[in-house]
Amino acid sequence: MSRRPYTPFVSAKTHLVLLEDAGLRVGPTVILQRVKLSLDAGEKVGLLGPNGSGKTTLLRLLATLQRPTSGGGTVLGADLMSNDIYRIRPHIVLIGHEPGLYPELTLAENCRLVASLAGRDQERAGTALELVGLAGAADRRARDCSRGMLRRTELARALIVEPRLLLLDEAHAGLDESASALVDLIADRVAEGGGTAVLVSHDAERLNVDRSVRVVGGMVEQAS
Amino acid sequence: MTFWRQAREIARKDLVVEARTSEVVLMTAPFGAAALILIPLAIGTDAPLLSQLGAGLYWIVVLLFGVLVILRKSAVDGPAQTDVIRLLGVDPAARFAGATATTAFLLLLFEIILAPVVIALYNPDLRGWPWLLLILPLTAAGLALLGTIAVGVTAGLGTRISLTPLLIIPLSLPLLLGATQALEGLRLGRGILPWLVLLAAVDLALAVAGVLAARPLEEATA
């Protein structure tokens, strides 16, 4: 697949992600507090922490789907409090707990929709499905597929979009060995292309990353 | 990708989903038809009365059961799908336009399916029926616009989807008024232009409001 030219919003010397004392509160509940985090180009970073510690919310903040309620930061050079986030969103892929697929569409149709809305060639959808090992199931509706197959199709989305920032929630959960290897392969591909991959997990040993940070009680600690 | 191409892709996706589930044709339309059948049983078989009430009852059934058509849309796009669409950089206004186009088409289909039922059971005066070619789409478009905005408001407020009908029903009064009075005008041989203008003006106002509110509503959903 040919790489889509990326117009950077950041220079090579700046961080792809920089959060400075970012906090997020929903009503009286503090979910994230005083988060300091910097992610550089070419990095694979693990995000560890117990259930309810704020990992998923932090991932949504990095995806620009939520704005901090205190502090601030930049993602791909866009100030999180500005409207620039709308310009950088197409360079971000978030693969969350729930599959973002349409159950009534086939896997191929789901991928073609992504390719079309992302402004990529339709052929890329078929190639991506082949790369994740689902060429034979391309015409199967998403509702008839296993969780693992849906996860693979989500990974195909990352191959279609070729993001600058890849965010994977529960990166290896419920995946067999080959699918886990695929996660690592795609994360490597993003990092090698000058992007950043952030992989969330409960299990540090399963993560194949350059460094990890730990989220505890909504605060980020450097783990390794 | 252009605004219209994005809107077309969203609409096409929704139509494919509807074609495969056939919720409007197989479930909502028979439900609406059943309501039209039950009303004569409840109020008696007074033919002149039914003929007089037919048009009004038709629009009430279209409005109340049309809400089910509108709610179908919110079942198609869950939070995970919405996140994907947002991150693909789809213009919220294009998403609004695509979703509205699908819902308007389905509501129009719903109106067309119910029309023979109301004609058979209520024997309404069909004078000036070609005007229906304008009245039905204008009303369907208005309800679709209103419904898409209401679904967005409900999602943005983080409230239950059951709030949506409470937003749609009162705000649809101008549409209901325009549609019923246009048919009444045809029956009595009066001019219906003011009512058509009302329907078109409401549609236009809702379209402008929907496009302007699309981004804030989508961002509020987070």
XYZ file of C-alpha atoms in Angstrom:
446
model
C 0.000 0.000 0.000
C 1.321 3.409 -0.806
C 1.740 5.808 2.055
C -0.455 8.872 2.029
C 1.634 12.039 2.334
C 1.282 13.468 5.791
C 1.260 17.194 6.314
C 2.721 17.577 9.783
C 1.396 20.115 12.228
C 4.537 19.650 14.315
C 8.208 19.891 13.595
C 10.419 16.841 13.986
C 11.820 18.238 17.221
C 8.539 18.652 19.057
C 6.418 16.061 20.804
C 3.567 14.429 18.940
C 1.605 14.543 22.163
C 2.189 16.852 25.085
C -0.205 17.029 28.025
C 0.493 19.601 30.694
C -1.411 19.231 33.939
C -4.412 18.046 31.966
C -7.407 17.140 34.058
C -10.867 15.910 33.296
C -13.832 16.159 35.570
C -17.376 15.010 34.859
C -19.697 16.721 37.301
C -18.211 16.147 40.758
C -16.182 13.125 39.621
C -12.499 13.684 38.904
C -11.419 11.190 36.247
C -7.996 12.544 35.336
C -5.891 14.983 37.296
C -2.695 16.882 36.558
C -1.645 14.523 33.778
C 1.792 15.248 32.385
C 2.611 13.145 29.365
C 4.794 13.525 26.330
C 4.957 11.114 23.420
C 7.538 11.398 20.688
C 7.557 10.343 17.071
C 8.538 6.730 16.547
C 7.572 5.632 20.046
C 5.454 2.719 21.177
C 4.117 3.444 24.619
C 2.235 1.160 26.974
C -0.484 2.523 29.221
C -0.945 0.358 32.289
C -3.226 0.548 35.269
C -6.065 -1.116 37.120
C -9.721 -0.981 36.103
C -11.287 2.435 36.536
C -7.955 4.220 36.768
C -8.706 6.490 33.811
C -6.799 4.741 31.002
C -9.693 4.731 28.553
C -10.546 8.361 29.315
C -6.909 9.322 28.796
C -7.013 7.521 25.463
C -10.138 9.493 24.466
C -8.383 12.694 25.491
C -5.419 11.772 23.270
C -7.878 10.968 20.477
C -9.299 14.519 20.877
C -12.746 13.032 21.491
C -12.799 14.706 24.885
C -11.280 17.987 25.942
C -9.521 18.529 29.262
C -11.493 20.540 31.798
C -8.262 21.845 33.334
C -4.720 22.224 32.108
C -4.140 21.595 28.437
C -1.888 20.171 25.836
C -1.309 19.486 22.191
C -1.876 16.437 20.010
C -0.116 16.357 16.634
C 0.529 20.036 17.164
C -3.106 20.967 17.669
C -4.051 22.711 20.892
C -6.648 20.525 22.584
C -8.720 23.567 23.456
C -8.784 24.879 19.900
C -10.708 23.943 16.777
C -7.459 22.685 15.215
C -8.333 19.258 16.606
C -10.813 18.823 13.750
C -7.956 19.030 11.250
C -5.781 16.427 12.952
C -8.496 13.881 13.733
C -8.146 12.071 10.390
C -4.569 11.234 11.437
C -5.716 9.443 14.596
C -7.127 5.935 14.909
C -8.685 4.812 18.181
C -9.582 1.168 18.569
C -11.737 0.991 21.656
C -13.446 -1.707 23.743
C -16.507 -1.782 21.525
C -16.038 -2.415 17.814
C -16.873 0.644 15.747
C -18.316 -1.508 12.982
C -21.841 -1.594 11.583
C -23.226 -5.053 12.358
C -25.452 -5.170 9.268
C -22.606 -4.340 6.885
C -20.092 -6.940 5.736
C -16.488 -6.649 6.824
C -15.580 -5.479 3.318
C -18.357 -2.865 3.321
C -17.232 -1.610 6.728
C -13.679 -1.243 5.438
C -14.799 0.366 2.185
C -16.853 2.891 4.178
C -13.761 3.786 6.209
C -11.640 4.085 3.055
C -14.234 6.234 1.365
C -14.794 8.587 4.314
C -11.047 8.818 4.907
C -10.537 9.725 1.251
C -8.434 6.624 0.530
C -8.598 4.275 -2.452
C -11.281 1.602 -2.213
C -8.674 -1.028 -3.133
C -6.962 -0.278 0.140
C -9.922 -1.790 2.017
C -9.458 -5.156 0.319
C -5.699 -5.115 0.807
C -6.081 -4.275 4.483
C -8.516 -7.159 5.017
C -6.030 -9.479 3.332
C -3.232 -8.257 5.597
C -5.261 -8.976 8.741
C -6.137 -12.436 7.433
C -9.809 -11.830 6.718
C -9.903 -11.918 2.927
C -11.962 -15.105 3.090
C -14.535 -13.556 5.413
C -14.828 -10.222 3.612
C -18.457 -10.830 2.626
C -19.578 -11.922 6.065
C -21.711 -9.456 8.006
C -20.042 -8.031 11.099
C -22.882 -9.278 13.326
C -22.008 -12.857 12.315
C -18.315 -12.540 13.165
C -16.422 -13.463 16.311
C -14.958 -10.855 18.618
C -11.488 -11.680 17.334
C -12.549 -11.160 13.731
C -14.106 -7.814 14.611
C -10.888 -6.797 16.318
C -8.903 -7.777 13.233
C -11.255 -5.694 11.094
C -10.654 -2.765 13.430
C -6.934 -3.272 12.883
C -7.606 -3.181 9.154
C -9.009 0.316 9.752
C -5.587 1.348 11.055
C -3.992 -0.058 7.888
C -6.424 1.843 5.687
C -6.062 5.182 7.464
C -2.334 4.859 8.263
C -2.580 7.135 11.267
C 0.053 9.297 12.835
C -1.310 8.403 16.264
C -2.634 4.890 16.933
C -4.505 4.312 20.176
C -5.415 0.757 21.147
C -7.568 0.095 24.185
C -7.064 -3.346 25.742
C -4.704 -4.000 22.865
C -4.368 -7.772 23.264
C -7.555 -8.637 25.140
C -9.377 -11.660 23.715
C -6.934 -12.102 20.844
C -5.131 -15.283 19.858
C -1.383 -15.313 19.300
C -1.503 -14.448 15.621
C -3.880 -11.546 16.209
C -1.699 -10.316 19.082
C 1.286 -10.433 16.751
C -0.750 -8.441 14.252
C -1.355 -5.742 16.883
C 2.383 -5.487 17.450
C 3.061 -5.462 13.717
C 0.668 -2.576 13.110
C 1.989 -0.638 16.113
C 5.524 -1.144 14.748
C 4.421 0.053 11.343
C 2.966 3.273 12.800
C 6.089 3.916 14.894
C 8.430 3.199 11.988
C 6.456 5.629 9.866
C 7.213 8.395 12.362
C 4.013 8.106 14.330
C 3.219 7.025 17.867
C 1.343 3.981 19.084
C -0.242 3.883 22.518
C -1.329 0.475 23.751
C -3.486 0.073 26.837
C -3.301 -3.139 28.808
C -3.720 -4.611 32.261
C -0.874 -6.962 31.560
C 2.573 -5.367 31.239
C 4.171 -8.614 30.099
C 2.065 -8.834 26.953
C 3.033 -5.372 25.801
C 5.858 -5.057 23.318
C 6.580 -1.342 23.760
C 9.498 1.060 24.159
C 8.307 2.367 27.515
C 5.252 2.279 29.729
C 3.409 4.739 31.867
C 1.069 3.789 34.673
C -2.283 5.423 35.336
C -3.413 5.229 38.938
C -6.382 7.110 40.315
C -6.479 9.386 37.309
C -2.812 10.357 37.637
C 0.024 9.310 35.369
C 3.209 7.804 36.776
C 6.211 6.823 34.687
C 6.488 3.036 34.974
C 9.498 2.008 32.905
C -13.573 14.437 0.501
C -16.317 16.895 -0.292
C -19.251 17.685 1.953
C -21.771 16.114 -0.415
C -19.726 12.983 -0.954
C -19.487 12.505 2.803
C -23.239 13.035 3.140
C -23.878 10.571 0.317
C -21.685 7.908 1.928
C -23.467 8.305 5.278
C -26.876 8.113 3.588
C -25.869 5.095 1.530
C -24.624 3.258 4.608
C -27.896 3.952 6.450
C -29.963 2.808 3.472
C -28.006 -0.443 3.157
C -28.568 -1.109 6.861
C -32.296 -0.370 6.453
C -32.524 -2.536 3.330
C -31.098 -5.459 5.297
C -33.204 -5.035 8.415
C -36.361 -3.729 6.660
C -37.518 -2.275 9.956
C -39.630 0.441 8.356
C -41.344 -1.748 5.782
C -41.783 -4.899 7.854
C -42.371 -3.495 11.318
C -43.191 0.203 11.561
C -45.487 0.422 8.528
C -47.702 -2.534 9.551
C -47.823 -1.072 13.057
C -49.027 2.271 11.643
C -51.519 0.513 9.380
C -52.860 -1.413 12.366
C -53.466 1.880 14.176
C -55.418 3.193 11.180
C -57.509 -0.002 11.208
C -58.180 0.212 14.946
C -59.463 3.794 14.912
C -62.711 3.028 12.987
C -63.300 0.133 15.356
C -62.970 2.513 18.296
C -65.080 5.404 17.007
C -67.610 3.431 14.947
C -68.242 3.059 11.245
C -69.829 6.436 10.629
C -68.671 6.764 6.992
C -69.087 10.575 6.606
C -67.312 11.145 9.936
C -64.450 8.815 8.980
C -64.143 10.520 5.598
C -63.926 13.903 7.327
C -61.396 12.737 9.921
C -59.315 10.544 7.610
C -56.728 13.085 6.552
C -56.123 14.362 10.079
C -55.834 10.864 11.519
C -53.419 9.931 8.746
C -51.055 12.742 9.721
C -51.303 11.922 13.413
C -50.364 8.305 12.697
C -47.543 9.482 10.409
C -46.237 11.735 13.170
C -46.516 9.291 16.078
C -45.278 6.222 14.245
C -42.798 8.260 12.254
C -40.994 8.783 15.555
C -40.167 5.070 15.444
C -38.605 5.578 12.025
C -36.568 8.458 13.438
C -35.448 6.459 16.483
C -34.261 3.681 14.175
C -31.412 5.990 13.181
C -30.079 6.319 16.703
C -30.000 2.518 16.940
C -27.768 2.311 13.847
C -25.067 4.655 15.147
C -23.833 3.700 18.606
C -21.102 5.592 20.473
C -18.313 3.430 19.007
C -19.478 3.968 15.426
C -19.876 7.690 16.090
C -16.296 7.882 17.394
C -15.020 6.240 14.206
C -16.966 8.667 12.021
C -15.710 11.655 14.037
C -12.100 10.524 13.816
C -12.382 10.004 10.078
C -12.905 13.743 9.895
C -16.469 13.617 8.606
C -18.037 17.068 8.745
C -20.838 16.881 11.346
C -23.043 18.913 9.004
C -22.468 16.324 6.256
C -23.340 13.590 8.717
C -26.499 15.516 9.617
C -27.382 15.904 5.933
C -26.784 12.228 5.180
C -28.747 11.007 8.183
C -31.602 13.397 7.442
C -31.767 12.333 3.797
C -32.121 8.668 4.775
C -34.734 9.380 7.426
C -36.693 11.621 5.031
C -36.683 8.876 2.401
C -37.886 6.300 4.931
C -40.594 8.617 6.255
C -41.767 9.275 2.718
C -41.874 5.526 2.109
C -43.855 5.157 5.339
C -46.326 7.839 4.207
C -46.738 6.156 0.810
C -47.361 2.734 2.359
C -50.021 4.158 4.705
C -51.791 6.191 2.011
C -53.714 3.255 0.397
C -54.766 2.089 3.861
C -56.298 5.447 4.737
C -57.957 5.682 1.296
C -59.471 2.188 1.637
C -60.703 2.583 5.206
C -61.655 6.249 5.427
C -62.594 7.109 1.853
C -61.249 10.658 2.117
C -61.997 13.278 -0.513
C -59.145 12.970 -3.034
C -59.743 16.263 -4.798
C -56.442 17.912 -5.713
C -54.484 14.719 -4.955
C -51.523 15.670 -7.225
C -50.618 18.239 -4.564
C -49.733 15.295 -2.352
C -46.603 14.917 -4.464
C -45.448 18.136 -2.816
C -47.094 17.862 0.599
C -45.811 14.357 1.436
C -42.097 15.054 0.747
C -42.204 18.453 2.484
C -43.709 16.896 5.607
C -41.331 13.916 5.526
C -38.338 16.240 5.165
C -39.516 18.423 8.046
C -40.037 15.474 10.375
C -36.685 13.996 9.369
C -34.876 17.291 10.039
C -36.606 17.726 13.378
C -35.978 14.108 14.332
C -32.280 14.203 13.445
C -31.828 17.360 15.525
C -33.787 15.832 18.431
C -31.702 12.638 18.353
C -28.556 14.819 18.426
C -29.860 16.891 21.347
C -30.803 13.762 23.296
C -27.373 12.230 22.705
C -25.672 15.523 23.572
C -27.559 15.816 26.833
C -26.643 12.241 27.675
C -30.279 11.463 28.409
C -32.281 8.424 27.510
C -33.450 8.138 23.935
C -37.052 8.061 25.206
C -36.751 11.842 25.596
C -36.566 12.186 21.807
C -40.327 11.851 21.140
C -40.983 14.481 23.815
C -38.834 16.879 21.822
C -40.246 15.929 18.432
C -43.992 15.900 19.086
C -44.493 19.479 20.362
C -42.038 20.965 17.864
C -43.698 19.195 14.955
C -46.945 21.137 15.445
C -46.229 23.604 12.600
C -45.604 20.649 10.280
C -48.753 18.877 11.405
C -50.720 22.108 11.023
C -49.322 22.744 7.543
C -49.965 19.190 6.337
C -53.502 18.843 7.746
C -54.592 22.309 6.658
C -53.216 21.780 3.157
C -55.309 18.616 2.784
C -58.316 20.352 4.345
C -57.844 23.215 1.895
C -57.841 20.768 -1.016
C -60.999 19.112 0.309
C -62.795 22.445 0.587
C -61.403 23.760 -2.698
C -59.473 26.584 -0.987
C -55.969 27.794 -1.834
C -53.224 25.876 -0.062
C -50.240 28.029 -0.957
C -49.878 29.564 2.545
C -49.704 26.070 4.059
C -47.132 24.916 1.521
C -45.094 28.021 2.275
C -45.368 27.217 5.991
C -44.094 23.656 5.399
C -41.228 24.874 3.205
C -40.299 27.637 5.678
C -40.247 25.211 8.615
C -38.096 22.800 6.590
C -35.675 25.567 5.693
C -35.434 26.853 9.276
C -34.826 23.327 10.587
C -32.190 22.658 7.901
C -30.289 25.821 8.828
C -30.597 25.085 12.565
C -29.485 21.487 12.039
C -26.413 22.395 10.011
C -25.388 25.117 12.471
C -25.956 22.912 15.524
C -24.359 19.765 14.080
C -20.825 20.404 15.347
C -21.761 21.608 18.871
C -24.183 18.715 19.297
C -21.636 16.152 18.133
C -18.949 17.547 20.418
C -21.358 17.608 23.350
C -21.914 13.878 22.870
C -18.369 13.145 24.118
